[in-house]
Amino acid sequence: MIKTVYLDLEDDCLDDTIEALFEKLVGNTVLSSFYDDDKEQLEIQYLERD
């Protein structure tokens, strides 16, 4: 199943958010990532193991 996660880079808790994101991605295959300058947001698509 392909999942998409968004990381809002204006978030005050950025370190905690990044740590939680990396924990979620461990063992999964990252398919793509895209940074939107206007929204200051990072989009990551990954393939989640069943």
Short mmCIF file of N, CA and C in Angstrom, two decimals:
data_model
loop_
_atom_site.label_atom_id
_atom_site.label_comp_id
_atom_site.label_asym_id
_atom_site.label_seq_id
_atom_site.Cartn_x
_atom_site.Cartn_y
_atom_site.Cartn_z
N MET A 1 0.84 -1.17 0.00
CA MET A 1 0.00 0.00 0.00
C MET A 1 0.89 1.24 0.00
N ILE A 2 0.62 2.17 -0.89
CA ILE A 2 1.38 3.42 -0.96
C ILE A 2 0.75 4.43 0.00
N LYS A 3 1.59 5.02 0.84
CA LYS A 3 1.14 6.03 1.81
C LYS A 3 1.88 7.33 1.53
N THR A 4 1.27 8.45 1.89
CA THR A 4 1.88 9.77 1.75
C THR A 4 1.89 10.44 3.10
N VAL A 5 3.03 11.04 3.45
CA VAL A 5 3.14 11.77 4.71
C VAL A 5 3.64 13.18 4.37
N TYR A 6 3.12 14.17 5.10
CA TYR A 6 3.51 15.56 4.89
C TYR A 6 4.21 16.07 6.13
N LEU A 7 5.32 16.74 5.94
CA LEU A 7 6.08 17.32 7.05
C LEU A 7 6.05 18.83 6.89
N ASP A 8 5.36 19.50 7.82
CA ASP A 8 5.23 20.96 7.79
C ASP A 8 6.46 21.56 8.44
N LEU A 9 7.28 22.26 7.67
CA LEU A 9 8.55 22.76 8.18
C LEU A 9 8.42 24.04 9.00
N GLU A 10 7.20 24.53 9.21
CA GLU A 10 6.98 25.66 10.11
C GLU A 10 6.68 25.18 11.53
N ASP A 11 6.60 23.88 11.71
CA ASP A 11 6.24 23.28 13.00
C ASP A 11 7.32 23.57 14.05
N ASP A 12 6.89 23.99 15.24
CA ASP A 12 7.83 24.28 16.33
C ASP A 12 8.49 23.00 16.85
N CYS A 13 7.83 21.86 16.71
CA CYS A 13 8.34 20.58 17.22
C CYS A 13 9.01 19.80 16.10
N LEU A 14 9.79 20.47 15.28
CA LEU A 14 10.35 19.86 14.08
C LEU A 14 11.20 18.64 14.39
N ASP A 15 12.06 18.69 15.41
CA ASP A 15 12.92 17.56 15.73
C ASP A 15 12.11 16.31 16.07
N ASP A 16 11.07 16.48 16.89
CA ASP A 16 10.21 15.35 17.27
C ASP A 16 9.47 14.81 16.06
N THR A 17 9.03 15.69 15.18
CA THR A 17 8.30 15.28 13.98
C THR A 17 9.19 14.49 13.05
N ILE A 18 10.42 14.95 12.86
CA ILE A 18 11.36 14.24 11.99
C ILE A 18 11.70 12.87 12.58
N GLU A 19 11.90 12.81 13.87
CA GLU A 19 12.21 11.53 14.52
C GLU A 19 11.06 10.54 14.34
N ALA A 20 9.83 10.99 14.52
CA ALA A 20 8.66 10.12 14.34
C ALA A 20 8.54 9.67 12.88
N LEU A 21 8.84 10.57 11.96
CA LEU A 21 8.79 10.23 10.53
C LEU A 21 9.81 9.15 10.19
N PHE A 22 11.04 9.30 10.65
CA PHE A 22 12.07 8.31 10.36
C PHE A 22 11.73 6.95 10.97
N GLU A 23 11.14 6.95 12.16
CA GLU A 23 10.72 5.69 12.77
C GLU A 23 9.67 4.99 11.91
N LYS A 24 8.77 5.77 11.32
CA LYS A 24 7.72 5.21 10.48
C LYS A 24 8.29 4.67 9.17
N LEU A 25 9.34 5.29 8.64
CA LEU A 25 9.90 4.89 7.35
C LEU A 25 10.87 3.71 7.44
N VAL A 26 11.35 3.39 8.63
CA VAL A 26 12.30 2.28 8.78
C VAL A 26 11.64 0.99 8.31
N GLY A 27 12.30 0.29 7.39
CA GLY A 27 11.77 -0.96 6.87
C GLY A 27 10.84 -0.79 5.69
N ASN A 28 10.52 0.44 5.33
CA ASN A 28 9.66 0.72 4.18
C ASN A 28 10.50 1.33 3.05
N THR A 29 9.99 1.26 1.84
CA THR A 29 10.69 1.81 0.68
C THR A 29 10.13 3.18 0.35
N VAL A 30 10.99 4.20 0.35
CA VAL A 30 10.58 5.55 -0.02
C VAL A 30 10.51 5.62 -1.54
N LEU A 31 9.36 6.05 -2.05
CA LEU A 31 9.15 6.12 -3.49
C LEU A 31 9.50 7.49 -4.06
N SER A 32 9.12 8.55 -3.35
CA SER A 32 9.41 9.90 -3.85
C SER A 32 9.35 10.89 -2.70
N SER A 33 9.99 12.02 -2.92
CA SER A 33 9.89 13.13 -1.97
C SER A 33 9.87 14.42 -2.77
N PHE A 34 9.15 15.40 -2.25
CA PHE A 34 8.98 16.67 -2.94
C PHE A 34 8.88 17.77 -1.89
N TYR A 35 9.64 18.85 -2.09
CA TYR A 35 9.57 20.00 -1.18
C TYR A 35 8.83 21.14 -1.88
N ASP A 36 7.77 21.64 -1.24
CA ASP A 36 6.97 22.74 -1.77
C ASP A 36 7.40 24.03 -1.05
N ASP A 37 8.10 24.90 -1.78
CA ASP A 37 8.59 26.16 -1.18
C ASP A 37 7.45 27.04 -0.67
N ASP A 38 6.37 27.11 -1.43
CA ASP A 38 5.25 27.98 -1.05
C ASP A 38 4.63 27.56 0.27
N LYS A 39 4.45 26.27 0.46
CA LYS A 39 3.82 25.77 1.69
C LYS A 39 4.84 25.45 2.77
N GLU A 40 6.14 25.50 2.41
CA GLU A 40 7.21 25.07 3.32
C GLU A 40 6.88 23.70 3.88
N GLN A 41 6.59 22.78 2.97
CA GLN A 41 6.14 21.45 3.35
C GLN A 41 6.88 20.40 2.53
N LEU A 42 7.26 19.32 3.17
CA LEU A 42 7.91 18.20 2.53
C LEU A 42 6.91 17.06 2.41
N GLU A 43 6.74 16.54 1.19
CA GLU A 43 5.84 15.41 0.95
C GLU A 43 6.68 14.18 0.65
N ILE A 44 6.41 13.09 1.34
CA ILE A 44 7.13 11.83 1.12
C ILE A 44 6.11 10.74 0.87
N GLN A 45 6.31 10.00 -0.24
CA GLN A 45 5.48 8.83 -0.52
C GLN A 45 6.34 7.60 -0.27
N TYR A 46 5.74 6.62 0.38
CA TYR A 46 6.49 5.40 0.67
C TYR A 46 5.57 4.19 0.54
N LEU A 47 6.19 3.05 0.32
CA LEU A 47 5.48 1.79 0.19
C LEU A 47 5.49 1.10 1.54
N GLU A 48 4.32 0.94 2.15
CA GLU A 48 4.21 0.34 3.47
C GLU A 48 4.10 -1.18 3.35
N ARG A 49 4.86 -1.88 4.14
CA ARG A 49 4.78 -3.34 4.16
C ARG A 49 3.47 -3.75 4.81
N ASP A 50 2.93 -4.84 4.29
CA ASP A 50 1.67 -5.37 4.86
C ASP A 50 1.92 -6.15 6.11
#
